[in-house]
Amino acid sequence: MSDILVKDLFSDQHYAEDQTITLHGWVKTIRSSKKIGFIELNDGSTIKNAQIVMKASDLDNYADIAKFPISSTIAVTGKVVYTPDAKQPLEIHADAVVLEGASDSDYPLQKKAHTYEYLRTIAHLRPRTNTFYAVFRIRSLAAFATHQYLQAHGFNYLNTPIITGSDAEGAGEMFRVTTLDMNNLPHTEDGKVDNSKDFFRKETNLTVSGQLEAEAFALALRKVYTFGPTFRAENSHTARHASEFWMIEPEMAFEDLDDDIVTIEELIKAVVSYVLDNAQDELAFLNDNVDDHLIERLEKTRDEKFARLTYTEAIKELEDADQDFEVPVYWGLDLEAEHERYLCEHIYNKPVFLTDYPKEIKAFYMRANDDGKTVAAVDLLVPEIGELVGGSQREERRDVLAEKIKDNHMSEEEYGWYQDLRKYGETVHSGFGIGFERLVMYVTGMKNIRDVIPYPRTPGNADF
RNA sequence: GUGUCUUUAGCUCAGUCGGUAGAGCGUCGGCCUGUUAAGCCGGUUGUCGUUGGUUCGAGCCCAACAAGACACGCCA
């Protein structure tokens, strides 16, 4: 198809005045009177619409066109006319408008604001709205920028298993994967389900993290990252949790917590910068209609160094704050959302790294600090979202790790391979995990994770 | 999982003191020579979430159930 795209019409690539072109697209709206009418045409190549001018005198099917229902697909042939004084830089004066696919008149999207809740019920049509057009184009750009930054910095893209036989660090409820007949389950002699009869001859689940598997590859390819689907069967009802989401998990050998933090900051800035450079129209729309501080916040994220403080320093800041928290602050507390928000929205008003958390509230694989109380962990807190990134330097010392696995009552057998990584040439290494949807929320200003996933899965909802 | 709130036309909502329901938008028809979520005139649109109860009478009062949203928790 040698069509001209609306995107190209509005780009630097100039078309001659009066040049005849053909566009294919969807009717966003028609405004017509007896002798002249206007179509706003969107062809999917840009969030912007092309204005088609129709004169009854030029079109023998003018009366029919004026009645095309919204969202009908049409082909327009006409001349480019520049209109520097109008709201749009140019328009197309139609010589022919052909209906390709008429929309039914019960098309559910009107020329007005709909609630996000309603739009979720028509997830197959919501990408036709400006907001979701912008969100999903930006989601694509953010994914590309992530790959681009990591590839340019020596990371190898790694696909860790989606079906897993281990319950990873015991982090949360998992979705069971089975081919057993649920109406006729095989049982062992003591009455339990006989998993040895299942497809994999054992109990299997969908992954909750590829981190441990990624560590093994970092200790061979030096720098790796996963970027794939992740599943949590938690019964969470929040704007920030989904049952199926995408996670980016870089792992780096020979890098400590400070190196880890440098990479996190650079990666976030690279993604934000790429979106600022390549989604100006989408960001402008979102800034006008969704979050009027969006662009300002993104520019600040790109240009200013992130704040960094230790957990212990953060506790002091919170204790000194002249604000009453619902949950009182003390050293050892696993910070609540209200505390995190206060730190990054009131005190710093930008992304904040918190490091060196008490070991009791962090995972077993995080490296123990010399103080005996904290671990080399880092969380990145950002305004509006909260925790965007969680990472750590990994415990590379064979004996320390073995003790932690024992203390946590974890299966020696199941984590044998993980301990082998220390047995055969241990080294300092670090990594982190980014909830991709939370990153998309941050760069679009959207407030609900369900509105940055094409077809979101949450408890009780797996439609489409 | 806990708490709060919501459910009335295709969408967004109003509905007073309990007396069988309305607006805007959409849609349909008409008018209009430059519109920008176009404008003007007219028509159309309902198992008031479900079930049961109170009442002469329930959208409204009561109970149970259901669906959804938000906040918190868990986390990314």
PDB file of N, CA and C in Angstrom, chain A residues 124-205:
ATOM      1  N   HIS A 124     -11.648  -3.880  23.716  1.00  0.00           N
ATOM      2  CA  HIS A 124     -11.295  -4.068  22.301  1.00  0.00           C
ATOM      3  C   HIS A 124     -11.504  -2.788  21.505  1.00  0.00           C
ATOM      4  N   LEU A 125     -12.254  -1.845  22.043  1.00  0.00           N
ATOM      5  CA  LEU A 125     -12.505  -0.591  21.310  1.00  0.00           C
ATOM      6  C   LEU A 125     -11.781   0.605  21.920  1.00  0.00           C
ATOM      7  N   ARG A 126     -11.329   0.451  23.171  1.00  0.00           N
ATOM      8  CA  ARG A 126     -10.762   1.632  23.819  1.00  0.00           C
ATOM      9  C   ARG A 126      -9.471   2.138  23.178  1.00  0.00           C
ATOM     10  N   PRO A 127      -8.688   1.286  22.452  1.00  0.00           N
ATOM     11  CA  PRO A 127      -7.517   1.890  21.792  1.00  0.00           C
ATOM     12  C   PRO A 127      -7.908   2.926  20.737  1.00  0.00           C
ATOM     13  N   ARG A 128      -9.186   3.011  20.391  1.00  0.00           N
ATOM     14  CA  ARG A 128      -9.608   4.034  19.426  1.00  0.00           C
ATOM     15  C   ARG A 128      -9.816   5.392  20.085  1.00  0.00           C
ATOM     16  N   THR A 129      -9.705   5.440  21.414  1.00  0.00           N
ATOM     17  CA  THR A 129      -9.796   6.743  22.073  1.00  0.00           C
ATOM     18  C   THR A 129      -8.418   7.384  22.090  1.00  0.00           C
ATOM     19  N   ASN A 130      -8.400   8.693  22.192  1.00  0.00           N
ATOM     20  CA  ASN A 130      -7.126   9.408  22.213  1.00  0.00           C
ATOM     21  C   ASN A 130      -6.250   8.961  23.374  1.00  0.00           C
ATOM     22  N   THR A 131      -6.870   8.846  24.546  1.00  0.00           N
ATOM     23  CA  THR A 131      -6.087   8.499  25.736  1.00  0.00           C
ATOM     24  C   THR A 131      -5.405   7.145  25.573  1.00  0.00           C
ATOM     25  N   PHE A 132      -6.172   6.139  25.151  1.00  0.00           N
ATOM     26  CA  PHE A 132      -5.573   4.808  25.066  1.00  0.00           C
ATOM     27  C   PHE A 132      -4.647   4.679  23.856  1.00  0.00           C
ATOM     28  N   TYR A 133      -4.949   5.418  22.809  1.00  0.00           N
ATOM     29  CA  TYR A 133      -4.002   5.484  21.698  1.00  0.00           C
ATOM     30  C   TYR A 133      -2.646   5.941  22.243  1.00  0.00           C
ATOM     31  N   ALA A 134      -2.672   7.031  22.989  1.00  0.00           N
ATOM     32  CA  ALA A 134      -1.424   7.596  23.531  1.00  0.00           C
ATOM     33  C   ALA A 134      -0.740   6.621  24.476  1.00  0.00           C
ATOM     34  N   VAL A 135      -1.512   6.015  25.363  1.00  0.00           N
ATOM     35  CA  VAL A 135      -0.937   5.106  26.363  1.00  0.00           C
ATOM     36  C   VAL A 135      -0.239   3.932  25.684  1.00  0.00           C
ATOM     37  N   PHE A 136      -0.895   3.331  24.705  1.00  0.00           N
ATOM     38  CA  PHE A 136      -0.312   2.108  24.146  1.00  0.00           C
ATOM     39  C   PHE A 136       0.798   2.391  23.144  1.00  0.00           C
ATOM     40  N   ARG A 137       0.801   3.572  22.561  1.00  0.00           N
ATOM     41  CA  ARG A 137       1.958   3.920  21.750  1.00  0.00           C
ATOM     42  C   ARG A 137       3.163   4.181  22.672  1.00  0.00           C
ATOM     43  N   ILE A 138       2.911   4.850  23.765  1.00  0.00           N
ATOM     44  CA  ILE A 138       4.000   5.122  24.704  1.00  0.00           C
ATOM     45  C   ILE A 138       4.501   3.829  25.337  1.00  0.00           C
ATOM     46  N   ARG A 139       3.570   2.905  25.616  1.00  0.00           N
ATOM     47  CA  ARG A 139       3.994   1.611  26.165  1.00  0.00           C
ATOM     48  C   ARG A 139       4.991   0.948  25.211  1.00  0.00           C
ATOM     49  N   SER A 140       4.704   0.995  23.931  1.00  0.00           N
ATOM     50  CA  SER A 140       5.607   0.409  22.938  1.00  0.00           C
ATOM     51  C   SER A 140       6.953   1.123  22.924  1.00  0.00           C
ATOM     52  N   LEU A 141       6.917   2.429  22.970  1.00  0.00           N
ATOM     53  CA  LEU A 141       8.172   3.196  22.976  1.00  0.00           C
ATOM     54  C   LEU A 141       8.995   2.889  24.218  1.00  0.00           C
ATOM     55  N   ALA A 142       8.321   2.756  25.357  1.00  0.00           N
ATOM     56  CA  ALA A 142       9.032   2.494  26.616  1.00  0.00           C
ATOM     57  C   ALA A 142       9.702   1.121  26.571  1.00  0.00           C
ATOM     58  N   ALA A 143       9.025   0.152  25.967  1.00  0.00           N
ATOM     59  CA  ALA A 143       9.614  -1.184  25.846  1.00  0.00           C
ATOM     60  C   ALA A 143      10.839  -1.130  24.936  1.00  0.00           C
ATOM     61  N   PHE A 144      10.695  -0.420  23.824  1.00  0.00           N
ATOM     62  CA  PHE A 144      11.823  -0.313  22.907  1.00  0.00           C
ATOM     63  C   PHE A 144      13.001   0.390  23.572  1.00  0.00           C
ATOM     64  N   ALA A 145      12.731   1.474  24.262  1.00  0.00           N
ATOM     65  CA  ALA A 145      13.809   2.234  24.912  1.00  0.00           C
ATOM     66  C   ALA A 145      14.516   1.390  25.962  1.00  0.00           C
ATOM     67  N   THR A 146      13.767   0.519  26.617  1.00  0.00           N
ATOM     68  CA  THR A 146      14.363  -0.371  27.615  1.00  0.00           C
ATOM     69  C   THR A 146      15.353  -1.327  26.944  1.00  0.00           C
ATOM     70  N   HIS A 147      14.904  -1.966  25.889  1.00  0.00           N
ATOM     71  CA  HIS A 147      15.799  -2.864  25.148  1.00  0.00           C
ATOM     72  C   HIS A 147      17.000  -2.087  24.606  1.00  0.00           C
ATOM     73  N   GLN A 148      16.731  -0.927  24.066  1.00  0.00           N
ATOM     74  CA  GLN A 148      17.797  -0.147  23.440  1.00  0.00           C
ATOM     75  C   GLN A 148      18.889   0.222  24.454  1.00  0.00           C
ATOM     76  N   TYR A 149      18.458   0.719  25.617  1.00  0.00           N
ATOM     77  CA  TYR A 149      19.447   1.097  26.626  1.00  0.00           C
ATOM     78  C   TYR A 149      20.259  -0.127  27.072  1.00  0.00           C
ATOM     79  N   LEU A 150      19.554  -1.205  27.391  1.00  0.00           N
ATOM     80  CA  LEU A 150      20.235  -2.372  27.941  1.00  0.00           C
ATOM     81  C   LEU A 150      21.159  -3.009  26.894  1.00  0.00           C
ATOM     82  N   GLN A 151      20.673  -3.122  25.673  1.00  0.00           N
ATOM     83  CA  GLN A 151      21.520  -3.705  24.617  1.00  0.00           C
ATOM     84  C   GLN A 151      22.764  -2.845  24.397  1.00  0.00           C
ATOM     85  N   ALA A 152      22.577  -1.527  24.425  1.00  0.00           N
ATOM     86  CA  ALA A 152      23.709  -0.618  24.193  1.00  0.00           C
ATOM     87  C   ALA A 152      24.718  -0.676  25.332  1.00  0.00           C
ATOM     88  N   HIS A 153      24.307  -1.217  26.470  1.00  0.00           N
ATOM     89  CA  HIS A 153      25.205  -1.279  27.618  1.00  0.00           C
ATOM     90  C   HIS A 153      25.642  -2.700  27.927  1.00  0.00           C
ATOM     91  N   GLY A 154      25.597  -3.553  26.917  1.00  0.00           N
ATOM     92  CA  GLY A 154      26.195  -4.873  27.062  1.00  0.00           C
ATOM     93  C   GLY A 154      25.325  -5.933  27.707  1.00  0.00           C
ATOM     94  N   PHE A 155      24.032  -5.656  27.863  1.00  0.00           N
ATOM     95  CA  PHE A 155      23.148  -6.660  28.466  1.00  0.00           C
ATOM     96  C   PHE A 155      22.628  -7.616  27.390  1.00  0.00           C
ATOM     97  N   ASN A 156      22.528  -8.879  27.753  1.00  0.00           N
ATOM     98  CA  ASN A 156      21.983  -9.899  26.865  1.00  0.00           C
ATOM     99  C   ASN A 156      20.549 -10.219  27.278  1.00  0.00           C
ATOM    100  N   TYR A 157      19.670 -10.204  26.304  1.00  0.00           N
ATOM    101  CA  TYR A 157      18.251 -10.469  26.576  1.00  0.00           C
ATOM    102  C   TYR A 157      18.056 -11.963  26.816  1.00  0.00           C
ATOM    103  N   LEU A 158      17.513 -12.281  27.977  1.00  0.00           N
ATOM    104  CA  LEU A 158      17.378 -13.664  28.407  1.00  0.00           C
ATOM    105  C   LEU A 158      15.911 -14.005  28.643  1.00  0.00           C
ATOM    106  N   ASN A 159      15.474 -15.149  28.126  1.00  0.00           N
ATOM    107  CA  ASN A 159      14.101 -15.580  28.356  1.00  0.00           C
ATOM    108  C   ASN A 159      14.081 -16.701  29.381  1.00  0.00           C
ATOM    109  N   THR A 160      13.695 -16.362  30.577  1.00  0.00           N
ATOM    110  CA  THR A 160      13.629 -17.367  31.638  1.00  0.00           C
ATOM    111  C   THR A 160      12.269 -18.062  31.584  1.00  0.00           C
ATOM    112  N   PRO A 161      12.153 -19.242  32.216  1.00  0.00           N
ATOM    113  CA  PRO A 161      10.915 -20.033  32.052  1.00  0.00           C
ATOM    114  C   PRO A 161       9.680 -19.332  32.598  1.00  0.00           C
ATOM    115  N   ILE A 162       8.598 -19.535  31.894  1.00  0.00           N
ATOM    116  CA  ILE A 162       7.308 -19.026  32.360  1.00  0.00           C
ATOM    117  C   ILE A 162       6.642 -20.086  33.229  1.00  0.00           C
ATOM    118  N   ILE A 163       6.840 -21.339  32.854  1.00  0.00           N
ATOM    119  CA  ILE A 163       6.371 -22.436  33.708  1.00  0.00           C
ATOM    120  C   ILE A 163       7.540 -22.845  34.594  1.00  0.00           C
ATOM    121  N   THR A 164       7.310 -22.862  35.880  1.00  0.00           N
ATOM    122  CA  THR A 164       8.418 -23.139  36.780  1.00  0.00           C
ATOM    123  C   THR A 164       8.044 -24.187  37.817  1.00  0.00           C
ATOM    124  N   GLY A 165       9.039 -24.961  38.216  1.00  0.00           N
ATOM    125  CA  GLY A 165       8.809 -26.000  39.203  1.00  0.00           C
ATOM    126  C   GLY A 165       9.134 -25.543  40.610  1.00  0.00           C
ATOM    127  N   SER A 166       9.767 -24.387  40.731  1.00  0.00           N
ATOM    128  CA  SER A 166      10.081 -23.886  42.068  1.00  0.00           C
ATOM    129  C   SER A 166       9.138 -22.750  42.408  1.00  0.00           C
ATOM    130  N   ASP A 167       9.021 -22.446  43.684  1.00  0.00           N
ATOM    131  CA  ASP A 167       8.125 -21.355  44.053  1.00  0.00           C
ATOM    132  C   ASP A 167       8.937 -20.076  44.295  1.00  0.00           C
ATOM    133  N   ALA A 168      10.088 -19.964  43.598  1.00  0.00           N
ATOM    134  CA  ALA A 168      10.988 -18.790  43.715  1.00  0.00           C
ATOM    135  C   ALA A 168      11.055 -18.362  45.166  1.00  0.00           C
ATOM    136  N   GLU A 169      11.715 -17.645  45.741  1.00  0.00           N
ATOM    137  CA  GLU A 169      11.701 -17.051  47.062  1.00  0.00           C
ATOM    138  C   GLU A 169      10.395 -17.086  47.841  1.00  0.00           C
ATOM    139  N   GLY A 170       9.438 -17.915  47.424  1.00  0.00           N
ATOM    140  CA  GLY A 170       8.169 -17.978  48.152  1.00  0.00           C
ATOM    141  C   GLY A 170       7.410 -16.676  48.108  1.00  0.00           C
ATOM    142  N   ALA A 171       7.638 -15.933  47.031  1.00  0.00           N
ATOM    143  CA  ALA A 171       7.048 -14.594  46.942  1.00  0.00           C
ATOM    144  C   ALA A 171       5.637 -14.643  46.394  1.00  0.00           C
ATOM    145  N   GLY A 172       4.677 -14.797  47.270  1.00  0.00           N
ATOM    146  CA  GLY A 172       3.299 -14.642  46.833  1.00  0.00           C
ATOM    147  C   GLY A 172       2.664 -15.896  46.267  1.00  0.00           C
ATOM    148  N   GLU A 173       1.370 -15.812  46.077  1.00  0.00           N
ATOM    149  CA  GLU A 173       0.587 -16.918  45.554  1.00  0.00           C
ATOM    150  C   GLU A 173       0.894 -17.130  44.083  1.00  0.00           C
ATOM    151  N   MET A 174       0.892 -18.399  43.651  1.00  0.00           N
ATOM    152  CA  MET A 174       1.205 -18.697  42.258  1.00  0.00           C
ATOM    153  C   MET A 174       0.018 -19.344  41.566  1.00  0.00           C
ATOM    154  N   PHE A 175       0.008 -19.220  40.242  1.00  0.00           N
ATOM    155  CA  PHE A 175      -1.002 -19.896  39.436  1.00  0.00           C
ATOM    156  C   PHE A 175      -0.506 -21.297  39.115  1.00  0.00           C
ATOM    157  N   ARG A 176      -1.320 -22.272  39.381  1.00  0.00           N
ATOM    158  CA  ARG A 176      -0.985 -23.663  39.129  1.00  0.00           C
ATOM    159  C   ARG A 176      -1.088 -23.973  37.638  1.00  0.00           C
ATOM    160  N   VAL A 177      -0.116 -24.700  37.131  1.00  0.00           N
ATOM    161  CA  VAL A 177      -0.164 -25.166  35.744  1.00  0.00           C
ATOM    162  C   VAL A 177      -0.311 -26.683  35.765  1.00  0.00           C
ATOM    163  N   THR A 178      -1.368 -27.167  35.165  1.00  0.00           N
ATOM    164  CA  THR A 178      -1.587 -28.613  35.226  1.00  0.00           C
ATOM    165  C   THR A 178      -2.380 -29.103  34.019  1.00  0.00           C
ATOM    166  N   THR A 179      -2.206 -30.374  33.680  1.00  0.00           N
ATOM    167  CA  THR A 179      -3.056 -30.990  32.661  1.00  0.00           C
ATOM    168  C   THR A 179      -3.915 -32.087  33.298  1.00  0.00           C
ATOM    169  N   LEU A 180      -3.866 -32.163  34.621  1.00  0.00           N
ATOM    170  CA  LEU A 180      -4.686 -33.178  35.300  1.00  0.00           C
ATOM    171  C   LEU A 180      -6.168 -32.871  35.085  1.00  0.00           C
ATOM    172  N   ASP A 181      -6.967 -33.928  35.051  1.00  0.00           N
ATOM    173  CA  ASP A 181      -8.420 -33.770  34.917  1.00  0.00           C
ATOM    174  C   ASP A 181      -8.978 -33.342  36.268  1.00  0.00           C
ATOM    175  N   MET A 182      -9.436 -32.096  36.349  1.00  0.00           N
ATOM    176  CA  MET A 182      -9.887 -31.557  37.631  1.00  0.00           C
ATOM    177  C   MET A 182     -11.080 -32.317  38.197  1.00  0.00           C
ATOM    178  N   ASN A 183     -11.818 -32.993  37.318  1.00  0.00           N
ATOM    179  CA  ASN A 183     -12.985 -33.747  37.787  1.00  0.00           C
ATOM    180  C   ASN A 183     -12.646 -35.180  38.183  1.00  0.00           C
ATOM    181  N   ASN A 184     -11.379 -35.520  37.977  1.00  0.00           N
ATOM    182  CA  ASN A 184     -10.985 -36.885  38.284  1.00  0.00           C
ATOM    183  C   ASN A 184      -9.498 -36.909  38.636  1.00  0.00           C
ATOM    184  N   LEU A 185      -9.174 -36.308  39.772  1.00  0.00           N
ATOM    185  CA  LEU A 185      -7.772 -36.140  40.146  1.00  0.00           C
ATOM    186  C   LEU A 185      -7.172 -37.441  40.672  1.00  0.00           C
ATOM    187  N   PRO A 186      -5.948 -37.773  40.254  1.00  0.00           N
ATOM    188  CA  PRO A 186      -5.275 -38.947  40.811  1.00  0.00           C
ATOM    189  C   PRO A 186      -4.812 -38.666  42.241  1.00  0.00           C
ATOM    190  N   HIS A 187      -4.916 -39.652  43.085  1.00  0.00           N
ATOM    191  CA  HIS A 187      -4.530 -39.442  44.483  1.00  0.00           C
ATOM    192  C   HIS A 187      -3.442 -40.426  44.906  1.00  0.00           C
ATOM    193  N   THR A 188      -2.620 -39.971  45.827  1.00  0.00           N
ATOM    194  CA  THR A 188      -1.635 -40.870  46.418  1.00  0.00           C
ATOM    195  C   THR A 188      -2.316 -41.636  47.548  1.00  0.00           C
ATOM    196  N   GLU A 189      -1.579 -42.558  48.136  1.00  0.00           N
ATOM    197  CA  GLU A 189      -2.180 -43.406  49.160  1.00  0.00           C
ATOM    198  C   GLU A 189      -2.683 -42.624  50.364  1.00  0.00           C
ATOM    199  N   ASP A 190      -2.003 -41.514  50.682  1.00  0.00           N
ATOM    200  CA  ASP A 190      -2.442 -40.729  51.845  1.00  0.00           C
ATOM    201  C   ASP A 190      -3.500 -39.689  51.478  1.00  0.00           C
ATOM    202  N   GLY A 191      -4.084 -39.789  50.257  1.00  0.00           N
ATOM    203  CA  GLY A 191      -5.239 -38.962  49.920  1.00  0.00           C
ATOM    204  C   GLY A 191      -4.926 -37.626  49.279  1.00  0.00           C
ATOM    205  N   LYS A 192      -3.630 -37.320  49.106  1.00  0.00           N
ATOM    206  CA  LYS A 192      -3.296 -36.049  48.467  1.00  0.00           C
ATOM    207  C   LYS A 192      -3.258 -36.214  46.948  1.00  0.00           C
ATOM    208  N   VAL A 193      -3.310 -35.070  46.252  1.00  0.00           N
ATOM    209  CA  VAL A 193      -3.229 -35.120  44.792  1.00  0.00           C
ATOM    210  C   VAL A 193      -1.854 -35.652  44.390  1.00  0.00           C
ATOM    211  N   ASP A 194      -1.861 -36.598  43.471  1.00  0.00           N
ATOM    212  CA  ASP A 194      -0.611 -37.230  43.030  1.00  0.00           C
ATOM    213  C   ASP A 194       0.004 -36.447  41.868  1.00  0.00           C
ATOM    214  N   ASN A 195       0.893 -35.504  42.223  1.00  0.00           N
ATOM    215  CA  ASN A 195       1.482 -34.642  41.204  1.00  0.00           C
ATOM    216  C   ASN A 195       2.414 -35.399  40.253  1.00  0.00           C
ATOM    217  N   SER A 196       2.835 -36.581  40.655  1.00  0.00           N
ATOM    218  CA  SER A 196       3.734 -37.332  39.778  1.00  0.00           C
ATOM    219  C   SER A 196       2.994 -37.811  38.530  1.00  0.00           C
ATOM    220  N   LYS A 197       1.664 -37.727  38.556  1.00  0.00           N
ATOM    221  CA  LYS A 197       0.870 -38.107  37.383  1.00  0.00           C
ATOM    222  C   LYS A 197       0.635 -36.904  36.452  1.00  0.00           C
ATOM    223  N   ASP A 198       1.113 -35.745  36.885  1.00  0.00           N
ATOM    224  CA  ASP A 198       0.869 -34.531  36.092  1.00  0.00           C
ATOM    225  C   ASP A 198       1.858 -34.454  34.923  1.00  0.00           C
ATOM    226  N   PHE A 199       1.642 -33.528  34.049  1.00  0.00           N
ATOM    227  CA  PHE A 199       2.412 -33.415  32.807  1.00  0.00           C
ATOM    228  C   PHE A 199       3.918 -33.400  33.039  1.00  0.00           C
ATOM    229  N   PHE A 200       4.350 -32.605  34.017  1.00  0.00           N
ATOM    230  CA  PHE A 200       5.791 -32.485  34.292  1.00  0.00           C
ATOM    231  C   PHE A 200       6.251 -33.434  35.408  1.00  0.00           C
ATOM    232  N   ARG A 201       5.377 -34.328  35.831  1.00  0.00           N
ATOM    233  CA  ARG A 201       5.661 -35.289  36.902  1.00  0.00           C
ATOM    234  C   ARG A 201       5.921 -34.580  38.233  1.00  0.00           C
ATOM    235  N   LYS A 202       5.493 -33.344  38.335  1.00  0.00           N
ATOM    236  CA  LYS A 202       5.636 -32.602  39.588  1.00  0.00           C
ATOM    237  C   LYS A 202       4.697 -31.410  39.551  1.00  0.00           C
ATOM    238  N   GLU A 203       4.568 -30.732  40.673  1.00  0.00           N
ATOM    239  CA  GLU A 203       3.737 -29.535  40.711  1.00  0.00           C
ATOM    240  C   GLU A 203       4.453 -28.395  39.988  1.00  0.00           C
ATOM    241  N   THR A 204       3.756 -27.733  39.091  1.00  0.00           N
ATOM    242  CA  THR A 204       4.350 -26.595  38.384  1.00  0.00           C
ATOM    243  C   THR A 204       3.410 -25.401  38.455  1.00  0.00           C
ATOM    244  N   ASN A 205       4.034 -24.215  38.312  1.00  0.00           N
ATOM    245  CA  ASN A 205       3.290 -22.960  38.425  1.00  0.00           C
ATOM    246  C   ASN A 205       3.811 -21.959  37.406  1.00  0.00           C
TER     247      ASN A 205
END
